[in-house]
Amino acid sequence: MAAVQDHPTTKNIKDTVQNGENAKAQAAKTKDEFADLANARTTPDEPATTGQPLTRRQPYWKNPRATGIAFVLSVAFIFAARYLNIIRYIFKGIYITLGVTASAEIAGKALLGRGLTSQFRPRKYFTIPKASLERLLDDMEQLINFFVIESQRIVFAENVYATVAVFFASFISYFLIKFVPLWGLTLITTTVAYLAPLIYIKNQELIDSYLEQAGHVVNQQATQIRDLAAQHTGNAAKTFQTYAGEYTHKAQETINQYRGRSASPEIKKEDFPSAPKTEPVAEKPEPVAEPAS
């Protein structure tokens, strides 16, 4: 028995069994974590500035195992879409499957009098449960509305830090798209989307302190600019009032001067002769004597 226990084959079997048990335990943990992730969806307590409730959120980064699996699957899908013709392989799998099932059915009826494929036909075809389908559709609706609402919140600067972050991301992507292919840009975006929140969670206190300091600096600069602008505005208003008063006074004096010059003297009736009251009598011409004949 000691020789059997110490034999390398026995040790290999024990290691295999132990590895299988560890794998089974890890699979159970992963399943439980995904179940917890599905049940942990909550609606944020704080609504949007418009008063609308936000969509449900899932704490992906608080479940590192589920987050890692989702990240690996996303990266694998990107590489598969880049280096594999997925649509072509889908059609290939369809025609191979249908060809095998049709050939087995025809050959079975020809040789054995009954089809082979029909022997494996289930008694009841698989259907998606209504509850699962409704839950899937509800998740799709929540996901679509998440992007719709968050894009509007970013555009209207509800969270200035998020708006600035998306601005820099768009600015960098504008230049990267000239050199990086679309699949590479998608890979970079996926990596940042998964790793950036994880880095923030691991260093939340440090990052929040830096953000708070930056906010204080921005507020101080904004206050100084606002005070300086108010000071210049007040000085400009006073200067304008001074010049307006001076110009108003000068305009009033000029108007008074023109009024004094335009005053006409009194006109006396004796300075002009009186008009005749009777019409003049026309004089008759004297007769001209005719010469003697």
PDB file of C-alpha atoms in Angstrom:
ATOM      1  CA  MET A   1       0.000   0.000   0.000  1.00  0.00           C
ATOM      2  CA  ALA A   2       2.865   2.354   0.759  1.00  0.00           C
ATOM      3  CA  ALA A   3       4.430   1.584  -2.616  1.00  0.00           C
ATOM      4  CA  VAL A   4       1.119   2.242  -4.353  1.00  0.00           C
ATOM      5  CA  GLN A   5       0.646   5.519  -2.490  1.00  0.00           C
ATOM      6  CA  ASP A   6       4.162   6.700  -3.285  1.00  0.00           C
ATOM      7  CA  HIS A   7       3.935   5.708  -6.927  1.00  0.00           C
ATOM      8  CA  PRO A   8       4.098   8.682  -9.394  1.00  0.00           C
ATOM      9  CA  THR A   9       0.914   7.556 -11.103  1.00  0.00           C
ATOM     10  CA  THR A  10      -0.981   7.685  -7.818  1.00  0.00           C
ATOM     11  CA  LYS A  11       0.382  11.146  -7.108  1.00  0.00           C
ATOM     12  CA  ASN A  12      -0.641  12.301 -10.547  1.00  0.00           C
ATOM     13  CA  ILE A  13      -4.134  10.965 -10.011  1.00  0.00           C
ATOM     14  CA  LYS A  14      -4.341  12.733  -6.641  1.00  0.00           C
ATOM     15  CA  ASP A  15      -3.117  15.967  -8.176  1.00  0.00           C
ATOM     16  CA  THR A  16      -5.621  15.627 -10.988  1.00  0.00           C
ATOM     17  CA  VAL A  17      -8.474  15.014  -8.557  1.00  0.00           C
ATOM     18  CA  GLN A  18      -7.345  17.908  -6.385  1.00  0.00           C
ATOM     19  CA  ASN A  19      -7.076  20.197  -9.404  1.00  0.00           C
ATOM     20  CA  GLY A  20     -10.522  19.078 -10.503  1.00  0.00           C
ATOM     21  CA  GLU A  21     -11.926  19.880  -7.071  1.00  0.00           C
ATOM     22  CA  ASN A  22     -10.215  23.288  -7.108  1.00  0.00           C
ATOM     23  CA  ALA A  23     -11.577  23.984 -10.575  1.00  0.00           C
ATOM     24  CA  LYS A  24     -15.035  22.935  -9.426  1.00  0.00           C
ATOM     25  CA  ALA A  25     -14.784  25.196  -6.393  1.00  0.00           C
ATOM     26  CA  GLN A  26     -13.607  28.109  -8.535  1.00  0.00           C
ATOM     27  CA  ALA A  27     -16.443  27.485 -10.998  1.00  0.00           C
ATOM     28  CA  ALA A  28     -18.932  27.510  -8.121  1.00  0.00           C
ATOM     29  CA  LYS A  29     -17.469  30.800  -6.845  1.00  0.00           C
ATOM     30  CA  THR A  30     -17.669  32.281 -10.305  1.00  0.00           C
ATOM     31  CA  LYS A  31     -21.276  31.175 -10.672  1.00  0.00           C
ATOM     32  CA  ASP A  32     -22.162  32.646  -7.292  1.00  0.00           C
ATOM     33  CA  GLU A  33     -20.405  35.898  -8.158  1.00  0.00           C
ATOM     34  CA  PHE A  34     -22.308  36.222 -11.423  1.00  0.00           C
ATOM     35  CA  ALA A  35     -25.522  35.514  -9.546  1.00  0.00           C
ATOM     36  CA  ASP A  36     -24.649  38.182  -6.986  1.00  0.00           C
ATOM     37  CA  LEU A  37     -23.806  40.552  -9.814  1.00  0.00           C
ATOM     38  CA  ALA A  38     -27.200  39.996 -11.416  1.00  0.00           C
ATOM     39  CA  ASN A  39     -29.011  40.514  -8.124  1.00  0.00           C
ATOM     40  CA  ALA A  40     -26.936  43.540  -7.102  1.00  0.00           C
ATOM     41  CA  ARG A  41     -28.362  45.862  -9.731  1.00  0.00           C
ATOM     42  CA  THR A  42     -29.612  48.962  -7.992  1.00  0.00           C
ATOM     43  CA  THR A  43     -30.953  52.325  -9.088  1.00  0.00           C
ATOM     44  CA  PRO A  44     -28.834  55.273  -7.883  1.00  0.00           C
ATOM     45  CA  ASP A  45     -30.413  57.254  -5.070  1.00  0.00           C
ATOM     46  CA  GLU A  46     -29.530  60.615  -6.627  1.00  0.00           C
ATOM     47  CA  PRO A  47     -31.553  61.332  -9.774  1.00  0.00           C
ATOM     48  CA  ALA A  48     -30.409  63.469 -12.679  1.00  0.00           C
ATOM     49  CA  THR A  49     -30.594  67.249 -12.441  1.00  0.00           C
ATOM     50  CA  THR A  50     -33.838  67.088 -14.403  1.00  0.00           C
ATOM     51  CA  GLY A  51     -35.369  64.912 -11.679  1.00  0.00           C
ATOM     52  CA  GLN A  52     -35.437  61.775 -13.821  1.00  0.00           C
ATOM     53  CA  PRO A  53     -34.405  58.513 -12.126  1.00  0.00           C
ATOM     54  CA  LEU A  54     -31.228  56.989 -13.525  1.00  0.00           C
ATOM     55  CA  THR A  55     -30.990  53.476 -14.959  1.00  0.00           C
ATOM     56  CA  ARG A  56     -30.012  50.514 -12.848  1.00  0.00           C
ATOM     57  CA  ARG A  57     -26.310  49.951 -12.338  1.00  0.00           C
ATOM     58  CA  GLN A  58     -24.318  46.794 -11.773  1.00  0.00           C
ATOM     59  CA  PRO A  59     -21.225  46.909  -9.521  1.00  0.00           C
ATOM     60  CA  TYR A  60     -18.947  45.147 -12.013  1.00  0.00           C
ATOM     61  CA  TRP A  61     -15.679  46.326 -10.490  1.00  0.00           C
ATOM     62  CA  LYS A  62     -16.683  45.181  -7.010  1.00  0.00           C
ATOM     63  CA  ASN A  63     -16.712  41.622  -8.385  1.00  0.00           C
ATOM     64  CA  PRO A  64     -13.193  41.141  -9.777  1.00  0.00           C
ATOM     65  CA  ARG A  65     -13.769  37.594 -11.002  1.00  0.00           C
ATOM     66  CA  ALA A  66     -16.829  38.504 -13.087  1.00  0.00           C
ATOM     67  CA  THR A  67     -15.156  41.686 -14.304  1.00  0.00           C
ATOM     68  CA  GLY A  68     -12.040  39.782 -15.383  1.00  0.00           C
ATOM     69  CA  ILE A  69     -14.081  37.207 -17.275  1.00  0.00           C
ATOM     70  CA  ALA A  70     -16.117  39.918 -19.026  1.00  0.00           C
ATOM     71  CA  PHE A  71     -12.919  41.773 -19.950  1.00  0.00           C
ATOM     72  CA  VAL A  72     -11.257  38.638 -21.352  1.00  0.00           C
ATOM     73  CA  LEU A  73     -14.363  37.759 -23.364  1.00  0.00           C
ATOM     74  CA  SER A  74     -14.572  41.308 -24.753  1.00  0.00           C
ATOM     75  CA  VAL A  75     -10.907  41.273 -25.807  1.00  0.00           C
ATOM     76  CA  ALA A  76     -11.292  37.791 -27.323  1.00  0.00           C
ATOM     77  CA  PHE A  77     -14.318  38.962 -29.300  1.00  0.00           C
ATOM     78  CA  ILE A  78     -12.382  41.979 -30.627  1.00  0.00           C
ATOM     79  CA  PHE A  79      -9.476  39.786 -31.786  1.00  0.00           C
ATOM     80  CA  ALA A  80     -11.876  37.239 -33.247  1.00  0.00           C
ATOM     81  CA  ALA A  81     -13.675  39.952 -35.191  1.00  0.00           C
ATOM     82  CA  ARG A  82     -10.306  41.227 -36.418  1.00  0.00           C
ATOM     83  CA  TYR A  83      -8.577  37.997 -37.426  1.00  0.00           C
ATOM     84  CA  LEU A  84     -11.526  35.658 -38.030  1.00  0.00           C
ATOM     85  CA  ASN A  85     -14.309  35.963 -40.543  1.00  0.00           C
ATOM     86  CA  ILE A  86     -17.015  35.233 -37.997  1.00  0.00           C
ATOM     87  CA  ILE A  87     -19.951  35.563 -40.387  1.00  0.00           C
ATOM     88  CA  ARG A  88     -18.328  33.157 -42.842  1.00  0.00           C
ATOM     89  CA  TYR A  89     -17.705  30.596 -40.103  1.00  0.00           C
ATOM     90  CA  ILE A  90     -21.276  30.962 -38.885  1.00  0.00           C
ATOM     91  CA  PHE A  91     -22.614  30.080 -42.332  1.00  0.00           C
ATOM     92  CA  LYS A  92     -20.112  27.235 -42.545  1.00  0.00           C
ATOM     93  CA  GLY A  93     -21.286  25.795 -39.238  1.00  0.00           C
ATOM     94  CA  ILE A  94     -24.915  26.079 -40.352  1.00  0.00           C
ATOM     95  CA  TYR A  95     -24.486  24.251 -43.652  1.00  0.00           C
ATOM     96  CA  ILE A  96     -22.301  21.517 -42.095  1.00  0.00           C
ATOM     97  CA  THR A  97     -24.851  20.904 -39.320  1.00  0.00           C
ATOM     98  CA  LEU A  98     -27.806  20.829 -41.700  1.00  0.00           C
ATOM     99  CA  GLY A  99     -25.903  18.641 -44.165  1.00  0.00           C
ATOM    100  CA  VAL A 100     -25.033  16.076 -41.492  1.00  0.00           C
ATOM    101  CA  THR A 101     -28.561  15.918 -40.060  1.00  0.00           C
ATOM    102  CA  ALA A 102     -30.217  15.711 -43.493  1.00  0.00           C
ATOM    103  CA  SER A 103     -27.768  13.012 -44.706  1.00  0.00           C
ATOM    104  CA  ALA A 104     -28.229  10.949 -41.537  1.00  0.00           C
ATOM    105  CA  GLU A 105     -31.999  11.151 -41.821  1.00  0.00           C
ATOM    106  CA  ILE A 106     -32.059  10.176 -45.513  1.00  0.00           C
ATOM    107  CA  ALA A 107     -29.472   7.395 -45.109  1.00  0.00           C
ATOM    108  CA  GLY A 108     -31.303   5.943 -42.101  1.00  0.00           C
ATOM    109  CA  LYS A 109     -34.613   5.822 -43.933  1.00  0.00           C
ATOM    110  CA  ALA A 110     -32.961   4.233 -46.963  1.00  0.00           C
ATOM    111  CA  LEU A 111     -30.979   1.587 -45.074  1.00  0.00           C
ATOM    112  CA  LEU A 112     -32.835   1.011 -41.827  1.00  0.00           C
ATOM    113  CA  GLY A 113     -36.318   2.133 -42.669  1.00  0.00           C
ATOM    114  CA  ARG A 114     -36.255   4.937 -40.134  1.00  0.00           C
ATOM    115  CA  GLY A 115     -34.270   8.133 -39.933  1.00  0.00           C
ATOM    116  CA  LEU A 116     -31.323   8.500 -37.612  1.00  0.00           C
ATOM    117  CA  THR A 117     -31.711  12.206 -36.864  1.00  0.00           C
ATOM    118  CA  SER A 118     -35.325  11.753 -35.795  1.00  0.00           C
ATOM    119  CA  GLN A 119     -34.159   9.280 -33.125  1.00  0.00           C
ATOM    120  CA  PHE A 120     -32.364  12.105 -31.311  1.00  0.00           C
ATOM    121  CA  ARG A 121     -35.229  14.536 -31.678  1.00  0.00           C
ATOM    122  CA  PRO A 122     -36.338  15.819 -28.241  1.00  0.00           C
ATOM    123  CA  ARG A 123     -39.888  15.275 -27.103  1.00  0.00           C
ATOM    124  CA  LYS A 124     -40.287  19.004 -26.579  1.00  0.00           C
ATOM    125  CA  TYR A 125     -38.365  21.716 -28.357  1.00  0.00           C
ATOM    126  CA  PHE A 126     -36.455  24.207 -26.287  1.00  0.00           C
ATOM    127  CA  THR A 127     -38.090  27.596 -25.716  1.00  0.00           C
ATOM    128  CA  ILE A 128     -36.953  30.682 -23.867  1.00  0.00           C
ATOM    129  CA  PRO A 129     -38.981  31.189 -20.694  1.00  0.00           C
ATOM    130  CA  LYS A 130     -41.127  34.286 -20.694  1.00  0.00           C
ATOM    131  CA  ALA A 131     -39.563  35.562 -17.473  1.00  0.00           C
ATOM    132  CA  SER A 132     -36.048  35.209 -18.879  1.00  0.00           C
ATOM    133  CA  LEU A 133     -37.049  36.894 -22.136  1.00  0.00           C
ATOM    134  CA  GLU A 134     -38.712  39.779 -20.319  1.00  0.00           C
ATOM    135  CA  ARG A 135     -35.675  40.156 -18.100  1.00  0.00           C
ATOM    136  CA  LEU A 136     -33.378  40.168 -21.137  1.00  0.00           C
ATOM    137  CA  LEU A 137     -35.492  42.776 -22.905  1.00  0.00           C
ATOM    138  CA  ASP A 138     -35.601  44.860 -19.733  1.00  0.00           C
ATOM    139  CA  ASP A 139     -31.799  44.686 -19.486  1.00  0.00           C
ATOM    140  CA  MET A 140     -31.474  45.774 -23.121  1.00  0.00           C
ATOM    141  CA  GLU A 141     -33.843  48.691 -22.509  1.00  0.00           C
ATOM    142  CA  GLN A 142     -31.882  49.718 -19.412  1.00  0.00           C
ATOM    143  CA  LEU A 143     -28.590  49.475 -21.295  1.00  0.00           C
ATOM    144  CA  ILE A 144     -29.799  51.594 -24.213  1.00  0.00           C
ATOM    145  CA  ASN A 145     -31.291  54.225 -21.918  1.00  0.00           C
ATOM    146  CA  PHE A 146     -28.073  54.231 -19.887  1.00  0.00           C
ATOM    147  CA  PHE A 147     -26.073  55.392 -22.905  1.00  0.00           C
ATOM    148  CA  VAL A 148     -28.800  57.837 -23.964  1.00  0.00           C
ATOM    149  CA  ILE A 149     -29.105  59.473 -20.531  1.00  0.00           C
ATOM    150  CA  GLU A 150     -25.381  59.504 -19.762  1.00  0.00           C
ATOM    151  CA  SER A 151     -24.519  61.050 -23.134  1.00  0.00           C
ATOM    152  CA  GLN A 152     -26.950  63.891 -22.442  1.00  0.00           C
ATOM    153  CA  ARG A 153     -25.567  64.376 -18.929  1.00  0.00           C
ATOM    154  CA  ILE A 154     -22.072  64.612 -20.401  1.00  0.00           C
ATOM    155  CA  VAL A 155     -23.119  67.062 -23.132  1.00  0.00           C
ATOM    156  CA  PHE A 156     -24.872  69.373 -20.664  1.00  0.00           C
ATOM    157  CA  ALA A 157     -21.973  69.147 -18.170  1.00  0.00           C
ATOM    158  CA  GLU A 158     -23.931  67.744 -15.252  1.00  0.00           C
ATOM    159  CA  ASN A 159     -20.647  66.267 -14.059  1.00  0.00           C
ATOM    160  CA  VAL A 160     -17.847  68.545 -15.187  1.00  0.00           C
ATOM    161  CA  TYR A 161     -15.125  65.958 -14.547  1.00  0.00           C
ATOM    162  CA  ALA A 162     -16.876  63.392 -16.740  1.00  0.00           C
ATOM    163  CA  THR A 163     -17.387  65.978 -19.487  1.00  0.00           C
ATOM    164  CA  VAL A 164     -13.696  66.954 -19.384  1.00  0.00           C
ATOM    165  CA  ALA A 165     -12.628  63.286 -19.404  1.00  0.00           C
ATOM    166  CA  VAL A 166     -14.798  62.506 -22.436  1.00  0.00           C
ATOM    167  CA  PHE A 167     -13.491  65.665 -24.123  1.00  0.00           C
ATOM    168  CA  PHE A 168      -9.881  64.526 -23.770  1.00  0.00           C
ATOM    169  CA  ALA A 169     -10.805  60.985 -24.836  1.00  0.00           C
ATOM    170  CA  SER A 170     -12.524  62.288 -27.976  1.00  0.00           C
ATOM    171  CA  PHE A 171      -9.650  64.675 -28.688  1.00  0.00           C
ATOM    172  CA  ILE A 172      -7.054  61.903 -28.401  1.00  0.00           C
ATOM    173  CA  SER A 173      -9.188  59.499 -30.440  1.00  0.00           C
ATOM    174  CA  TYR A 174      -9.489  62.109 -33.186  1.00  0.00           C
ATOM    175  CA  PHE A 175      -5.730  61.923 -33.726  1.00  0.00           C
ATOM    176  CA  LEU A 176      -5.345  58.209 -32.977  1.00  0.00           C
ATOM    177  CA  ILE A 177      -7.894  57.224 -35.636  1.00  0.00           C
ATOM    178  CA  LYS A 178      -5.459  58.511 -38.274  1.00  0.00           C
ATOM    179  CA  PHE A 179      -2.844  55.939 -37.255  1.00  0.00           C
ATOM    180  CA  VAL A 180      -4.671  53.209 -35.298  1.00  0.00           C
ATOM    181  CA  PRO A 181      -7.219  50.951 -37.026  1.00  0.00           C
ATOM    182  CA  LEU A 182     -10.764  50.753 -35.777  1.00  0.00           C
ATOM    183  CA  TRP A 183     -10.285  47.425 -34.022  1.00  0.00           C
ATOM    184  CA  GLY A 184      -7.206  48.798 -32.229  1.00  0.00           C
ATOM    185  CA  LEU A 185      -9.118  51.865 -31.098  1.00  0.00           C
ATOM    186  CA  THR A 186     -11.916  49.601 -29.866  1.00  0.00           C
ATOM    187  CA  LEU A 187      -9.384  47.504 -27.944  1.00  0.00           C
ATOM    188  CA  ILE A 188      -7.898  50.626 -26.314  1.00  0.00           C
ATOM    189  CA  THR A 189     -11.356  51.907 -25.403  1.00  0.00           C
ATOM    190  CA  THR A 190     -12.380  48.559 -23.877  1.00  0.00           C
ATOM    191  CA  THR A 191      -9.166  48.344 -21.875  1.00  0.00           C
ATOM    192  CA  VAL A 192      -9.570  51.864 -20.518  1.00  0.00           C
ATOM    193  CA  ALA A 193     -13.264  51.292 -19.756  1.00  0.00           C
ATOM    194  CA  TYR A 194     -12.454  48.212 -17.665  1.00  0.00           C
ATOM    195  CA  LEU A 195      -9.207  49.293 -16.018  1.00  0.00           C
ATOM    196  CA  ALA A 196      -9.866  52.986 -15.293  1.00  0.00           C
ATOM    197  CA  PRO A 197     -12.722  52.338 -12.774  1.00  0.00           C
ATOM    198  CA  LEU A 198     -10.674  49.546 -11.207  1.00  0.00           C
ATOM    199  CA  ILE A 199      -7.709  51.909 -10.728  1.00  0.00           C
ATOM    200  CA  TYR A 200     -10.048  54.538  -9.280  1.00  0.00           C
ATOM    201  CA  ILE A 201     -11.547  52.073  -6.795  1.00  0.00           C
ATOM    202  CA  LYS A 202      -8.106  50.898  -5.648  1.00  0.00           C
ATOM    203  CA  ASN A 203      -6.856  54.512  -5.225  1.00  0.00           C
ATOM    204  CA  GLN A 204     -10.107  56.322  -4.503  1.00  0.00           C
ATOM    205  CA  GLU A 205      -8.894  58.374  -1.534  1.00  0.00           C
ATOM    206  CA  LEU A 206      -5.769  59.619  -3.315  1.00  0.00           C
ATOM    207  CA  ILE A 207      -7.609  60.462  -6.530  1.00  0.00           C
ATOM    208  CA  ASP A 208     -10.428  62.195  -4.639  1.00  0.00           C
ATOM    209  CA  SER A 209      -7.899  64.334  -2.762  1.00  0.00           C
ATOM    210  CA  TYR A 210      -6.238  65.404  -6.016  1.00  0.00           C
ATOM    211  CA  LEU A 211      -9.619  66.161  -7.563  1.00  0.00           C
ATOM    212  CA  GLU A 212     -10.599  68.178  -4.501  1.00  0.00           C
ATOM    213  CA  GLN A 213      -7.383  70.207  -4.707  1.00  0.00           C
ATOM    214  CA  ALA A 214      -7.930  70.801  -8.398  1.00  0.00           C
ATOM    215  CA  GLY A 215     -11.489  71.918  -7.680  1.00  0.00           C
ATOM    216  CA  HIS A 216     -10.249  74.410  -5.060  1.00  0.00           C
ATOM    217  CA  VAL A 217      -7.691  75.811  -7.496  1.00  0.00           C
ATOM    218  CA  VAL A 218     -10.301  76.163 -10.214  1.00  0.00           C
ATOM    219  CA  ASN A 219     -12.731  77.855  -7.825  1.00  0.00           C
ATOM    220  CA  GLN A 220     -10.052  80.287  -6.663  1.00  0.00           C
ATOM    221  CA  GLN A 221      -9.106  81.187 -10.206  1.00  0.00           C
ATOM    222  CA  ALA A 222     -12.766  81.574 -11.141  1.00  0.00           C
ATOM    223  CA  THR A 223     -13.340  83.837  -8.117  1.00  0.00           C
ATOM    224  CA  GLN A 224     -10.335  85.995  -9.002  1.00  0.00           C
ATOM    225  CA  ILE A 225     -11.440  86.290 -12.610  1.00  0.00           C
ATOM    226  CA  ARG A 226     -14.978  87.123 -11.511  1.00  0.00           C
ATOM    227  CA  ASP A 227     -13.776  89.797  -9.068  1.00  0.00           C
ATOM    228  CA  LEU A 228     -11.418  91.268 -11.648  1.00  0.00           C
ATOM    229  CA  ALA A 229     -14.172  91.337 -14.237  1.00  0.00           C
ATOM    230  CA  ALA A 230     -16.540  93.005 -11.753  1.00  0.00           C
ATOM    231  CA  GLN A 231     -13.886  95.601 -10.897  1.00  0.00           C
ATOM    232  CA  HIS A 232     -13.223  96.414 -14.551  1.00  0.00           C
ATOM    233  CA  THR A 233     -16.953  96.517 -15.228  1.00  0.00           C
ATOM    234  CA  GLY A 234     -17.494  98.961 -12.343  1.00  0.00           C
ATOM    235  CA  ASN A 235     -14.635 101.189 -13.507  1.00  0.00           C
ATOM    236  CA  ALA A 236     -15.936 101.137 -17.038  1.00  0.00           C
ATOM    237  CA  ALA A 237     -19.428 102.047 -15.824  1.00  0.00           C
ATOM    238  CA  LYS A 238     -18.095 104.970 -13.773  1.00  0.00           C
ATOM    239  CA  THR A 239     -15.999 106.215 -16.699  1.00  0.00           C
ATOM    240  CA  PHE A 240     -18.980 105.934 -18.991  1.00  0.00           C
ATOM    241  CA  GLN A 241     -21.166 107.861 -16.557  1.00  0.00           C
ATOM    242  CA  THR A 242     -18.521 110.615 -16.269  1.00  0.00           C
ATOM    243  CA  TYR A 243     -18.150 110.984 -20.010  1.00  0.00           C
ATOM    244  CA  ALA A 244     -21.902 110.808 -20.475  1.00  0.00           C
ATOM    245  CA  GLY A 245     -22.425 113.608 -17.938  1.00  0.00           C
ATOM    246  CA  GLU A 246     -19.776 115.801 -19.556  1.00  0.00           C
ATOM    247  CA  TYR A 247     -21.133 115.271 -23.044  1.00  0.00           C
ATOM    248  CA  THR A 248     -24.687 115.875 -21.820  1.00  0.00           C
ATOM    249  CA  HIS A 249     -23.618 119.168 -20.206  1.00  0.00           C
ATOM    250  CA  LYS A 250     -21.798 120.300 -23.339  1.00  0.00           C
ATOM    251  CA  ALA A 251     -24.736 119.339 -25.511  1.00  0.00           C
ATOM    252  CA  GLN A 252     -27.094 121.314 -23.280  1.00  0.00           C
ATOM    253  CA  GLU A 253     -24.849 124.393 -23.478  1.00  0.00           C
ATOM    254  CA  THR A 254     -24.636 124.123 -27.252  1.00  0.00           C
ATOM    255  CA  ILE A 255     -28.408 123.850 -27.549  1.00  0.00           C
ATOM    256  CA  ASN A 256     -28.872 126.903 -25.348  1.00  0.00           C
ATOM    257  CA  GLN A 257     -26.420 128.894 -27.465  1.00  0.00           C
ATOM    258  CA  TYR A 258     -28.247 128.032 -30.662  1.00  0.00           C
ATOM    259  CA  ARG A 259     -31.534 128.962 -29.063  1.00  0.00           C
ATOM    260  CA  GLY A 260     -30.156 132.418 -28.105  1.00  0.00           C
ATOM    261  CA  ARG A 261     -28.896 133.072 -31.604  1.00  0.00           C
ATOM    262  CA  SER A 262     -32.097 132.017 -33.307  1.00  0.00           C
ATOM    263  CA  ALA A 263     -34.284 134.490 -31.296  1.00  0.00           C
ATOM    264  CA  SER A 264     -35.596 137.086 -33.904  1.00  0.00           C
ATOM    265  CA  PRO A 265     -35.962 140.902 -33.041  1.00  0.00           C
ATOM    266  CA  GLU A 266     -39.398 142.524 -32.941  1.00  0.00           C
ATOM    267  CA  ILE A 267     -40.554 143.876 -36.340  1.00  0.00           C
ATOM    268  CA  LYS A 268     -42.222 147.346 -36.379  1.00  0.00           C
ATOM    269  CA  LYS A 269     -45.016 148.227 -38.753  1.00  0.00           C
ATOM    270  CA  GLU A 270     -43.540 151.719 -39.450  1.00  0.00           C
ATOM    271  CA  ASP A 271     -40.485 150.237 -41.117  1.00  0.00           C
ATOM    272  CA  PHE A 272     -42.592 149.155 -44.119  1.00  0.00           C
ATOM    273  CA  PRO A 273     -44.913 151.410 -46.332  1.00  0.00           C
ATOM    274  CA  SER A 274     -48.616 150.719 -46.241  1.00  0.00           C
ATOM    275  CA  ALA A 275     -50.140 149.037 -49.226  1.00  0.00           C
ATOM    276  CA  PRO A 276     -52.523 151.171 -51.432  1.00  0.00           C
ATOM    277  CA  LYS A 277     -56.171 150.591 -50.757  1.00  0.00           C
ATOM    278  CA  THR A 278     -57.548 151.848 -54.224  1.00  0.00           C
ATOM    279  CA  GLU A 279     -56.724 150.488 -57.588  1.00  0.00           C
ATOM    280  CA  PRO A 280     -54.776 152.918 -59.944  1.00  0.00           C
ATOM    281  CA  VAL A 281     -56.758 154.555 -62.832  1.00  0.00           C
ATOM    282  CA  ALA A 282     -55.324 153.936 -66.247  1.00  0.00           C
ATOM    283  CA  GLU A 283     -54.674 157.165 -68.316  1.00  0.00           C
ATOM    284  CA  LYS A 284     -56.316 157.471 -71.764  1.00  0.00           C
ATOM    285  CA  PRO A 285     -53.915 158.004 -74.696  1.00  0.00           C
ATOM    286  CA  GLU A 286     -54.117 161.413 -76.526  1.00  0.00           C
ATOM    287  CA  PRO A 287     -55.520 161.355 -80.075  1.00  0.00           C
ATOM    288  CA  VAL A 288     -52.955 161.638 -82.894  1.00  0.00           C
ATOM    289  CA  ALA A 289     -53.725 164.301 -85.589  1.00  0.00           C
ATOM    290  CA  GLU A 290     -54.081 162.921 -89.080  1.00  0.00           C
ATOM    291  CA  PRO A 291     -52.016 164.605 -91.826  1.00  0.00           C
ATOM    292  CA  ALA A 292     -53.802 166.826 -94.390  1.00  0.00           C
ATOM    293  CA  SER A 293     -54.480 165.383 -97.688  1.00  0.00           C
TER     294      SER A 293
END
